[in-house]
């Protein structure tokens, strides 16, 4: 099961139609600093399966891991190692190695992430944290950061959404179904640091899909995967959502009256003209 911490508040339930009511945030690289932990844990897993560090085979596998950051780790290992038995062995070794790194103190939030989450909730939004890790690793990260004591409304891993992680939309939609925070998928904002985060948000129909530059992928990759916004970090997300809501309301009126693509295009035009271009914060 997913791990709900708090249900929507009265303020969240009263959010006006057309607003962003549910915010679905990635963890590693978005709200949690990665600092190479995924690659280090993968190296340990690959070595356990007989892959020599520094070998051409290891280099090719590591390149695939980098390209698919954000995807469910068991899915990555199925591709890398070919058969289910080896993939499961690799996944178990990866989760064990990552857990050991977390336990050793190699886990920190992205600067300002906690405060950004607190502000999102203070603004009346429901917040869910999602990951491509297994539940045991996700829980270890949350406990290490002290985020397991009411910081967010819901935490989800791929197993909580039927087993499919990103780039499928399942975790985003599962967050909506479990929290009932919005009555329209366009009332969802998704934020992450990988192209797969962007794809999952777009496939779920989220109204705002924000890439952040604190993790795996750069702005061109995030844009190519469908980001409506690219931000320097999750710290900029509360203001980006507020600007998006104002721009959407100014141009389109109630969200129910327009198509998703029309709303994206209109709000992007207004936000850009109002704030100018040149920095990630100012580019919708």
PDB file of C-alpha atoms in Angstrom:
ATOM      1  CA  UNK A   1       0.000   0.000   0.000  1.00  0.00           C
ATOM      2  CA  UNK A   2       0.957   3.615  -0.284  1.00  0.00           C
ATOM      3  CA  UNK A   3       1.750   5.487   2.883  1.00  0.00           C
ATOM      4  CA  UNK A   4      -0.770   8.255   3.528  1.00  0.00           C
ATOM      5  CA  UNK A   5       0.211  10.594   6.331  1.00  0.00           C
ATOM      6  CA  UNK A   6      -2.519  13.210   6.328  1.00  0.00           C
ATOM      7  CA  UNK A   7      -5.770  13.620   4.453  1.00  0.00           C
ATOM      8  CA  UNK A   8      -6.739  16.784   2.539  1.00  0.00           C
ATOM      9  CA  UNK A   9      -7.588  19.684   4.828  1.00  0.00           C
ATOM     10  CA  UNK A  10     -10.699  21.856   4.591  1.00  0.00           C
ATOM     11  CA  UNK A  11      -8.564  24.505   2.865  1.00  0.00           C
ATOM     12  CA  UNK A  12      -7.449  21.948   0.299  1.00  0.00           C
ATOM     13  CA  UNK A  13     -11.005  20.765  -0.319  1.00  0.00           C
ATOM     14  CA  UNK A  14     -12.089  24.355  -0.880  1.00  0.00           C
ATOM     15  CA  UNK A  15      -9.479  25.165  -3.539  1.00  0.00           C
ATOM     16  CA  UNK A  16     -11.283  26.942  -6.426  1.00  0.00           C
ATOM     17  CA  UNK A  17     -12.069  25.086  -9.635  1.00  0.00           C
ATOM     18  CA  UNK A  18      -9.212  25.450 -12.121  1.00  0.00           C
ATOM     19  CA  UNK A  19      -6.509  25.632  -9.449  1.00  0.00           C
ATOM     20  CA  UNK A  20      -3.724  23.142  -8.832  1.00  0.00           C
ATOM     21  CA  UNK A  21      -4.948  21.013  -5.962  1.00  0.00           C
ATOM     22  CA  UNK A  22      -2.547  18.044  -6.035  1.00  0.00           C
ATOM     23  CA  UNK A  23       1.241  18.288  -6.360  1.00  0.00           C
ATOM     24  CA  UNK A  24       3.114  15.068  -7.141  1.00  0.00           C
ATOM     25  CA  UNK A  25       6.850  15.354  -6.460  1.00  0.00           C
ATOM     26  CA  UNK A  26       9.687  13.015  -7.330  1.00  0.00           C
ATOM     27  CA  UNK A  27      12.236  12.240  -4.627  1.00  0.00           C
ATOM     28  CA  UNK A  28      15.878  11.570  -5.692  1.00  0.00           C
ATOM     29  CA  UNK A  29      17.158  14.519  -7.708  1.00  0.00           C
ATOM     30  CA  UNK A  30      14.062  16.638  -7.081  1.00  0.00           C
ATOM     31  CA  UNK A  31      13.414  16.866  -3.350  1.00  0.00           C
ATOM     32  CA  UNK A  32      16.263  14.604  -2.193  1.00  0.00           C
ATOM     33  CA  UNK A  33      19.863  15.260  -3.262  1.00  0.00           C
ATOM     34  CA  UNK A  34      21.232  12.287  -5.204  1.00  0.00           C
ATOM     35  CA  UNK A  35      24.985  13.095  -5.246  1.00  0.00           C
ATOM     36  CA  UNK A  36      25.769   9.970  -7.241  1.00  0.00           C
ATOM     37  CA  UNK A  37      24.117   7.518  -4.859  1.00  0.00           C
ATOM     38  CA  UNK A  38      22.146   5.782  -7.616  1.00  0.00           C
ATOM     39  CA  UNK A  39      25.294   5.173  -9.656  1.00  0.00           C
ATOM     40  CA  UNK A  40      27.219   3.956  -6.614  1.00  0.00           C
ATOM     41  CA  UNK A  41      24.457   1.535  -5.674  1.00  0.00           C
ATOM     42  CA  UNK A  42      24.206   0.330  -9.266  1.00  0.00           C
ATOM     43  CA  UNK A  43      27.946  -0.327  -9.318  1.00  0.00           C
ATOM     44  CA  UNK A  44      27.596  -2.526  -6.242  1.00  0.00           C
ATOM     45  CA  UNK A  45      24.681  -4.410  -7.799  1.00  0.00           C
ATOM     46  CA  UNK A  46      26.460  -4.937 -11.118  1.00  0.00           C
ATOM     47  CA  UNK A  47      29.609  -6.182  -9.406  1.00  0.00           C
ATOM     48  CA  UNK A  48      27.572  -8.705  -7.439  1.00  0.00           C
ATOM     49  CA  UNK A  49      26.311 -10.088 -10.738  1.00  0.00           C
ATOM     50  CA  UNK A  50      29.843 -10.429 -12.082  1.00  0.00           C
ATOM     51  CA  UNK A  51      30.178  -7.218 -14.072  1.00  0.00           C
ATOM     52  CA  UNK A  52      33.687  -5.786 -13.713  1.00  0.00           C
ATOM     53  CA  UNK A  53      33.765  -2.087 -12.754  1.00  0.00           C
ATOM     54  CA  UNK A  54      35.334  -0.020 -15.531  1.00  0.00           C
ATOM     55  CA  UNK A  55      34.713  -2.666 -18.193  1.00  0.00           C
ATOM     56  CA  UNK A  56      32.945  -1.821 -21.484  1.00  0.00           C
ATOM     57  CA  UNK A  57      29.962  -3.855 -20.292  1.00  0.00           C
ATOM     58  CA  UNK A  58      29.762  -1.860 -17.078  1.00  0.00           C
ATOM     59  CA  UNK A  59      30.100   1.441 -18.965  1.00  0.00           C
ATOM     60  CA  UNK A  60      27.267   0.534 -21.340  1.00  0.00           C
ATOM     61  CA  UNK A  61      25.019  -0.515 -18.477  1.00  0.00           C
ATOM     62  CA  UNK A  62      25.765   2.636 -16.516  1.00  0.00           C
ATOM     63  CA  UNK A  63      24.940   4.776 -19.532  1.00  0.00           C
ATOM     64  CA  UNK A  64      21.534   3.084 -19.750  1.00  0.00           C
ATOM     65  CA  UNK A  65      20.944   3.651 -16.028  1.00  0.00           C
ATOM     66  CA  UNK A  66      21.705   7.358 -16.485  1.00  0.00           C
ATOM     67  CA  UNK A  67      19.415   7.644 -19.501  1.00  0.00           C
ATOM     68  CA  UNK A  68      16.508   6.007 -17.658  1.00  0.00           C
ATOM     69  CA  UNK A  69      16.776   7.856 -14.349  1.00  0.00           C
ATOM     70  CA  UNK A  70      13.303   8.094 -12.867  1.00  0.00           C
ATOM     71  CA  UNK A  71      12.146   4.700 -14.120  1.00  0.00           C
ATOM     72  CA  UNK A  72      11.264   1.872 -11.752  1.00  0.00           C
ATOM     73  CA  UNK A  73      14.584   0.260 -10.846  1.00  0.00           C
ATOM     74  CA  UNK A  74      13.387  -3.310 -11.402  1.00  0.00           C
ATOM     75  CA  UNK A  75      12.347  -2.316 -14.932  1.00  0.00           C
ATOM     76  CA  UNK A  76      15.822  -0.888 -15.551  1.00  0.00           C
ATOM     77  CA  UNK A  77      17.473  -4.081 -14.332  1.00  0.00           C
ATOM     78  CA  UNK A  78      15.229  -6.230 -16.518  1.00  0.00           C
ATOM     79  CA  UNK A  79      16.578  -4.380 -19.530  1.00  0.00           C
ATOM     80  CA  UNK A  80      20.200  -4.352 -18.358  1.00  0.00           C
ATOM     81  CA  UNK A  81      20.491  -7.970 -17.250  1.00  0.00           C
ATOM     82  CA  UNK A  82      18.025  -9.631 -19.582  1.00  0.00           C
ATOM     83  CA  UNK A  83      16.235 -12.253 -17.483  1.00  0.00           C
ATOM     84  CA  UNK A  84      13.941 -11.950 -14.492  1.00  0.00           C
ATOM     85  CA  UNK A  85      16.086 -13.906 -12.040  1.00  0.00           C
ATOM     86  CA  UNK A  86      19.194 -11.778 -12.627  1.00  0.00           C
ATOM     87  CA  UNK A  87      17.126  -8.598 -12.642  1.00  0.00           C
ATOM     88  CA  UNK A  88      15.651  -9.417  -9.240  1.00  0.00           C
ATOM     89  CA  UNK A  89      19.073 -10.264  -7.823  1.00  0.00           C
ATOM     90  CA  UNK A  90      20.441  -6.988  -9.138  1.00  0.00           C
ATOM     91  CA  UNK A  91      17.481  -5.030  -7.783  1.00  0.00           C
ATOM     92  CA  UNK A  92      17.868  -6.577  -4.325  1.00  0.00           C
ATOM     93  CA  UNK A  93      21.591  -5.773  -4.339  1.00  0.00           C
ATOM     94  CA  UNK A  94      20.887  -2.222  -5.494  1.00  0.00           C
ATOM     95  CA  UNK A  95      18.291  -1.572  -2.808  1.00  0.00           C
ATOM     96  CA  UNK A  96      20.608  -3.041  -0.159  1.00  0.00           C
ATOM     97  CA  UNK A  97      23.550  -0.891  -1.287  1.00  0.00           C
ATOM     98  CA  UNK A  98      21.411   2.261  -1.488  1.00  0.00           C
ATOM     99  CA  UNK A  99      19.977   1.567   1.946  1.00  0.00           C
ATOM    100  CA  UNK A 100      23.472   1.210   3.373  1.00  0.00           C
ATOM    101  CA  UNK A 101      24.500   4.557   1.873  1.00  0.00           C
ATOM    102  CA  UNK A 102      21.422   6.198   3.397  1.00  0.00           C
ATOM    103  CA  UNK A 103      22.118   4.587   6.781  1.00  0.00           C
ATOM    104  CA  UNK A 104      25.707   5.850   6.608  1.00  0.00           C
ATOM    105  CA  UNK A 105      24.438   9.411   6.378  1.00  0.00           C
ATOM    106  CA  UNK A 106      24.745   9.924   2.619  1.00  0.00           C
ATOM    107  CA  UNK A 107      21.260  11.367   2.310  1.00  0.00           C
ATOM    108  CA  UNK A 108      20.237  15.017   2.339  1.00  0.00           C
ATOM    109  CA  UNK A 109      17.343  17.102   1.073  1.00  0.00           C
ATOM    110  CA  UNK A 110      17.671  19.407  -1.885  1.00  0.00           C
ATOM    111  CA  UNK A 111      18.230  22.804  -0.220  1.00  0.00           C
ATOM    112  CA  UNK A 112      14.878  24.413   0.509  1.00  0.00           C
ATOM    113  CA  UNK A 113      12.842  21.329  -0.460  1.00  0.00           C
ATOM    114  CA  UNK A 114      11.204  20.866   2.922  1.00  0.00           C
ATOM    115  CA  UNK A 115      10.244  24.530   3.068  1.00  0.00           C
ATOM    116  CA  UNK A 116       8.824  24.334  -0.469  1.00  0.00           C
ATOM    117  CA  UNK A 117       6.670  21.351   0.509  1.00  0.00           C
ATOM    118  CA  UNK A 118       5.478  23.133   3.629  1.00  0.00           C
ATOM    119  CA  UNK A 119       4.555  26.184   1.580  1.00  0.00           C
ATOM    120  CA  UNK A 120       2.668  24.098  -0.980  1.00  0.00           C
ATOM    121  CA  UNK A 121       0.579  22.603   1.802  1.00  0.00           C
ATOM    122  CA  UNK A 122       0.115  25.982   3.475  1.00  0.00           C
ATOM    123  CA  UNK A 123      -1.224  27.205   0.126  1.00  0.00           C
ATOM    124  CA  UNK A 124      -3.936  24.542   0.391  1.00  0.00           C
ATOM    125  CA  UNK A 125      -2.409  21.911  -1.881  1.00  0.00           C
ATOM    126  CA  UNK A 126      -2.160  18.169  -1.259  1.00  0.00           C
ATOM    127  CA  UNK A 127       1.405  16.885  -1.718  1.00  0.00           C
ATOM    128  CA  UNK A 128       2.512  13.363  -2.676  1.00  0.00           C
ATOM    129  CA  UNK A 129       6.082  12.061  -2.913  1.00  0.00           C
ATOM    130  CA  UNK A 130       6.805   9.357  -5.498  1.00  0.00           C
ATOM    131  CA  UNK A 131       9.865   7.267  -6.331  1.00  0.00           C
ATOM    132  CA  UNK A 132      11.192   4.519  -8.560  1.00  0.00           C
ATOM    133  CA  UNK A 133      12.713   2.800  -5.516  1.00  0.00           C
ATOM    134  CA  UNK A 134      11.132  -0.046  -3.563  1.00  0.00           C
ATOM    135  CA  UNK A 135       9.046   0.811  -0.512  1.00  0.00           C
ATOM    136  CA  UNK A 136      11.782  -0.237   1.964  1.00  0.00           C
ATOM    137  CA  UNK A 137      14.270   2.184   0.395  1.00  0.00           C
ATOM    138  CA  UNK A 138      11.719   4.975   0.135  1.00  0.00           C
ATOM    139  CA  UNK A 139      10.857   4.571   3.813  1.00  0.00           C
ATOM    140  CA  UNK A 140      14.539   4.570   4.780  1.00  0.00           C
ATOM    141  CA  UNK A 141      15.069   7.861   2.923  1.00  0.00           C
ATOM    142  CA  UNK A 142      12.003   9.461   4.491  1.00  0.00           C
ATOM    143  CA  UNK A 143      13.079   8.359   7.975  1.00  0.00           C
ATOM    144  CA  UNK A 144      16.657   9.571   7.467  1.00  0.00           C
ATOM    145  CA  UNK A 145      15.372  13.021   6.501  1.00  0.00           C
ATOM    146  CA  UNK A 146      12.718  13.159   9.194  1.00  0.00           C
ATOM    147  CA  UNK A 147      10.061  13.402   6.491  1.00  0.00           C
ATOM    148  CA  UNK A 148       8.053  10.456   7.804  1.00  0.00           C
ATOM    149  CA  UNK A 149       6.248  12.481  10.458  1.00  0.00           C
ATOM    150  CA  UNK A 150       3.512  14.357   8.643  1.00  0.00           C
ATOM    151  CA  UNK A 151       5.427  16.404   6.082  1.00  0.00           C
ATOM    152  CA  UNK A 152       3.358  15.167   3.115  1.00  0.00           C
ATOM    153  CA  UNK A 153      -0.074  13.686   2.547  1.00  0.00           C
ATOM    154  CA  UNK A 154       0.961  10.544   0.664  1.00  0.00           C
ATOM    155  CA  UNK A 155       4.043   8.595  -0.420  1.00  0.00           C
ATOM    156  CA  UNK A 156       3.995   6.141  -3.321  1.00  0.00           C
ATOM    157  CA  UNK A 157       6.375   3.665  -4.948  1.00  0.00           C
ATOM    158  CA  UNK A 158       5.672   1.632  -8.116  1.00  0.00           C
ATOM    159  CA  UNK A 159       4.304  -1.335  -6.148  1.00  0.00           C
ATOM    160  CA  UNK A 160       1.658   0.955  -4.663  1.00  0.00           C
ATOM    161  CA  UNK A 161       0.353   1.751  -8.144  1.00  0.00           C
ATOM    162  CA  UNK A 162       0.132  -1.785  -9.524  1.00  0.00           C
ATOM    163  CA  UNK A 163       3.835  -2.288 -10.231  1.00  0.00           C
ATOM    164  CA  UNK A 164       4.421   0.122 -13.089  1.00  0.00           C
ATOM    165  CA  UNK A 165       6.635   3.085 -12.385  1.00  0.00           C
ATOM    166  CA  UNK A 166       7.564   5.964 -14.653  1.00  0.00           C
ATOM    167  CA  UNK A 167       7.233   6.790 -17.514  1.00  0.00           C
ATOM    168  CA  UNK A 168       3.748   5.332 -17.031  1.00  0.00           C
ATOM    169  CA  UNK A 169       1.189   7.691 -15.478  1.00  0.00           C
ATOM    170  CA  UNK A 170       0.147   5.175 -12.819  1.00  0.00           C
ATOM    171  CA  UNK A 171       1.700   6.766  -9.715  1.00  0.00           C
ATOM    172  CA  UNK A 172       0.347  10.212 -10.574  1.00  0.00           C
ATOM    173  CA  UNK A 173      -3.133   8.819 -11.136  1.00  0.00           C
ATOM    174  CA  UNK A 174      -2.895   6.640  -8.022  1.00  0.00           C
ATOM    175  CA  UNK A 175      -2.083   9.782  -6.020  1.00  0.00           C
ATOM    176  CA  UNK A 176      -5.205  11.443  -7.402  1.00  0.00           C
ATOM    177  CA  UNK A 177      -7.427   8.443  -6.693  1.00  0.00           C
ATOM    178  CA  UNK A 178      -6.129   7.976  -3.159  1.00  0.00           C
ATOM    179  CA  UNK A 179      -6.206  11.600  -2.074  1.00  0.00           C
ATOM    180  CA  UNK A 180      -9.262  12.695  -4.081  1.00  0.00           C
ATOM    181  CA  UNK A 181      -7.608  16.114  -3.937  1.00  0.00           C
ATOM    182  CA  UNK A 182      -8.761  17.255  -7.400  1.00  0.00           C
ATOM    183  CA  UNK A 183     -11.835  16.618  -9.516  1.00  0.00           C
ATOM    184  CA  UNK A 184      -9.901  16.949 -12.793  1.00  0.00           C
ATOM    185  CA  UNK A 185      -6.449  15.703 -13.817  1.00  0.00           C
ATOM    186  CA  UNK A 186      -5.706  19.251 -14.941  1.00  0.00           C
ATOM    187  CA  UNK A 187      -5.698  20.171 -11.260  1.00  0.00           C
ATOM    188  CA  UNK A 188      -2.469  18.185 -10.815  1.00  0.00           C
ATOM    189  CA  UNK A 189       1.087  19.519 -10.920  1.00  0.00           C
ATOM    190  CA  UNK A 190       3.978  17.092 -11.410  1.00  0.00           C
ATOM    191  CA  UNK A 191       7.614  17.971 -10.731  1.00  0.00           C
ATOM    192  CA  UNK A 192      10.751  15.927 -11.316  1.00  0.00           C
ATOM    193  CA  UNK A 193      14.321  15.970 -12.588  1.00  0.00           C
ATOM    194  CA  UNK A 194      14.069  13.393 -15.382  1.00  0.00           C
ATOM    195  CA  UNK A 195      12.447  13.018 -18.772  1.00  0.00           C
ATOM    196  CA  UNK A 196      10.463  10.081 -17.397  1.00  0.00           C
ATOM    197  CA  UNK A 197       8.961  12.349 -14.734  1.00  0.00           C
ATOM    198  CA  UNK A 198       7.838  14.671 -17.522  1.00  0.00           C
ATOM    199  CA  UNK A 199       6.381  11.821 -19.588  1.00  0.00           C
ATOM    200  CA  UNK A 200       4.445  10.420 -16.644  1.00  0.00           C
ATOM    201  CA  UNK A 201       3.000  13.844 -15.880  1.00  0.00           C
ATOM    202  CA  UNK A 202       1.957  14.490 -19.457  1.00  0.00           C
ATOM    203  CA  UNK A 203       0.484  11.016 -19.861  1.00  0.00           C
ATOM    204  CA  UNK A 204      -1.538  11.544 -16.670  1.00  0.00           C
ATOM    205  CA  UNK A 205      -2.960  14.776 -18.114  1.00  0.00           C
ATOM    206  CA  UNK A 206      -1.465  17.013 -15.416  1.00  0.00           C
ATOM    207  CA  UNK A 207      -2.048  20.718 -15.973  1.00  0.00           C
ATOM    208  CA  UNK A 208       1.495  21.701 -14.982  1.00  0.00           C
ATOM    209  CA  UNK A 209       4.562  19.504 -15.548  1.00  0.00           C
ATOM    210  CA  UNK A 210       7.738  21.072 -14.171  1.00  0.00           C
ATOM    211  CA  UNK A 211      11.287  19.917 -14.703  1.00  0.00           C
ATOM    212  CA  UNK A 212      13.909  20.856 -12.124  1.00  0.00           C
ATOM    213  CA  UNK A 213      17.627  21.248 -12.775  1.00  0.00           C
ATOM    214  CA  UNK A 214      18.912  19.654  -9.555  1.00  0.00           C
ATOM    215  CA  UNK A 215      19.115  16.107 -10.845  1.00  0.00           C
ATOM    216  CA  UNK A 216      19.733  13.824 -13.779  1.00  0.00           C
ATOM    217  CA  UNK A 217      18.570  15.585 -16.946  1.00  0.00           C
ATOM    218  CA  UNK A 218      19.151  18.998 -18.485  1.00  0.00           C
ATOM    219  CA  UNK A 219      16.649  21.505 -19.821  1.00  0.00           C
ATOM    220  CA  UNK A 220      16.612  20.274 -23.453  1.00  0.00           C
ATOM    221  CA  UNK A 221      15.850  16.717 -22.302  1.00  0.00           C
ATOM    222  CA  UNK A 222      13.109  17.902 -19.950  1.00  0.00           C
ATOM    223  CA  UNK A 223      11.573  20.120 -22.659  1.00  0.00           C
ATOM    224  CA  UNK A 224      11.704  17.316 -25.215  1.00  0.00           C
ATOM    225  CA  UNK A 225       9.799  15.055 -22.824  1.00  0.00           C
ATOM    226  CA  UNK A 226       7.018  17.618 -22.388  1.00  0.00           C
ATOM    227  CA  UNK A 227       7.927  19.926 -19.506  1.00  0.00           C
ATOM    228  CA  UNK A 228       5.634  22.947 -19.373  1.00  0.00           C
ATOM    229  CA  UNK A 229       8.083  24.655 -17.013  1.00  0.00           C
ATOM    230  CA  UNK A 230      11.786  24.265 -16.226  1.00  0.00           C
ATOM    231  CA  UNK A 231      12.866  25.530 -12.806  1.00  0.00           C
ATOM    232  CA  UNK A 232      16.244  25.804 -11.095  1.00  0.00           C
ATOM    233  CA  UNK A 233      14.914  23.718  -8.193  1.00  0.00           C
ATOM    234  CA  UNK A 234      11.747  22.658  -6.428  1.00  0.00           C
ATOM    235  CA  UNK A 235      12.065  25.827  -4.320  1.00  0.00           C
ATOM    236  CA  UNK A 236      10.673  27.772  -7.287  1.00  0.00           C
ATOM    237  CA  UNK A 237       7.638  25.507  -7.662  1.00  0.00           C
ATOM    238  CA  UNK A 238       5.159  27.234  -5.310  1.00  0.00           C
ATOM    239  CA  UNK A 239       5.604  30.556  -7.097  1.00  0.00           C
ATOM    240  CA  UNK A 240       5.484  28.857 -10.524  1.00  0.00           C
ATOM    241  CA  UNK A 241       2.165  27.235  -9.642  1.00  0.00           C
ATOM    242  CA  UNK A 242       0.745  30.529  -8.389  1.00  0.00           C
ATOM    243  CA  UNK A 243       1.791  32.306 -11.604  1.00  0.00           C
ATOM    244  CA  UNK A 244       0.353  29.478 -13.689  1.00  0.00           C
ATOM    245  CA  UNK A 245      -2.990  29.723 -11.941  1.00  0.00           C
ATOM    246  CA  UNK A 246      -3.155  33.475 -12.432  1.00  0.00           C
ATOM    247  CA  UNK A 247      -2.164  33.224 -16.087  1.00  0.00           C
ATOM    248  CA  UNK A 248      -4.618  30.415 -16.810  1.00  0.00           C
ATOM    249  CA  UNK A 249      -7.467  32.268 -15.106  1.00  0.00           C
ATOM    250  CA  UNK A 250      -6.630  35.516 -16.924  1.00  0.00           C
ATOM    251  CA  UNK A 251      -6.547  33.975 -20.382  1.00  0.00           C
ATOM    252  CA  UNK A 252      -8.928  31.032 -20.319  1.00  0.00           C
ATOM    253  CA  UNK A 253     -11.301  31.492 -17.408  1.00  0.00           C
ATOM    254  CA  UNK A 254     -12.376  28.284 -15.645  1.00  0.00           C
ATOM    255  CA  UNK A 255     -10.185  25.353 -16.654  1.00  0.00           C
ATOM    256  CA  UNK A 256     -13.216  23.229 -17.443  1.00  0.00           C
ATOM    257  CA  UNK A 257     -14.005  25.462 -20.415  1.00  0.00           C
ATOM    258  CA  UNK A 258     -10.771  24.856 -22.329  1.00  0.00           C
ATOM    259  CA  UNK A 259      -8.729  21.991 -23.676  1.00  0.00           C
ATOM    260  CA  UNK A 260      -5.500  21.010 -21.952  1.00  0.00           C
ATOM    261  CA  UNK A 261      -3.301  22.056 -24.882  1.00  0.00           C
ATOM    262  CA  UNK A 262      -5.106  25.400 -25.209  1.00  0.00           C
ATOM    263  CA  UNK A 263      -4.634  26.064 -21.514  1.00  0.00           C
ATOM    264  CA  UNK A 264      -0.919  25.240 -21.665  1.00  0.00           C
ATOM    265  CA  UNK A 265      -0.352  27.477 -24.678  1.00  0.00           C
ATOM    266  CA  UNK A 266      -2.353  30.396 -23.329  1.00  0.00           C
ATOM    267  CA  UNK A 267      -0.845  30.359 -19.863  1.00  0.00           C
ATOM    268  CA  UNK A 268       2.650  30.007 -21.306  1.00  0.00           C
ATOM    269  CA  UNK A 269       2.127  33.080 -23.468  1.00  0.00           C
ATOM    270  CA  UNK A 270       0.839  35.225 -20.622  1.00  0.00           C
ATOM    271  CA  UNK A 271       3.476  34.115 -18.126  1.00  0.00           C
ATOM    272  CA  UNK A 272       6.293  34.734 -20.590  1.00  0.00           C
ATOM    273  CA  UNK A 273       5.044  38.175 -21.557  1.00  0.00           C
ATOM    274  CA  UNK A 274       4.465  39.166 -17.930  1.00  0.00           C
ATOM    275  CA  UNK A 275       7.833  38.070 -16.579  1.00  0.00           C
ATOM    276  CA  UNK A 276      10.144  37.941 -19.565  1.00  0.00           C
ATOM    277  CA  UNK A 277      12.576  35.241 -20.595  1.00  0.00           C
ATOM    278  CA  UNK A 278      16.189  34.559 -19.784  1.00  0.00           C
ATOM    279  CA  UNK A 279      16.113  32.577 -16.537  1.00  0.00           C
ATOM    280  CA  UNK A 280      14.610  29.155 -15.822  1.00  0.00           C
ATOM    281  CA  UNK A 281      12.210  30.689 -13.286  1.00  0.00           C
ATOM    282  CA  UNK A 282      10.791  33.032 -15.892  1.00  0.00           C
ATOM    283  CA  UNK A 283      10.339  30.447 -18.617  1.00  0.00           C
ATOM    284  CA  UNK A 284       7.038  28.524 -18.408  1.00  0.00           C
TER     285      UNK A 284
END
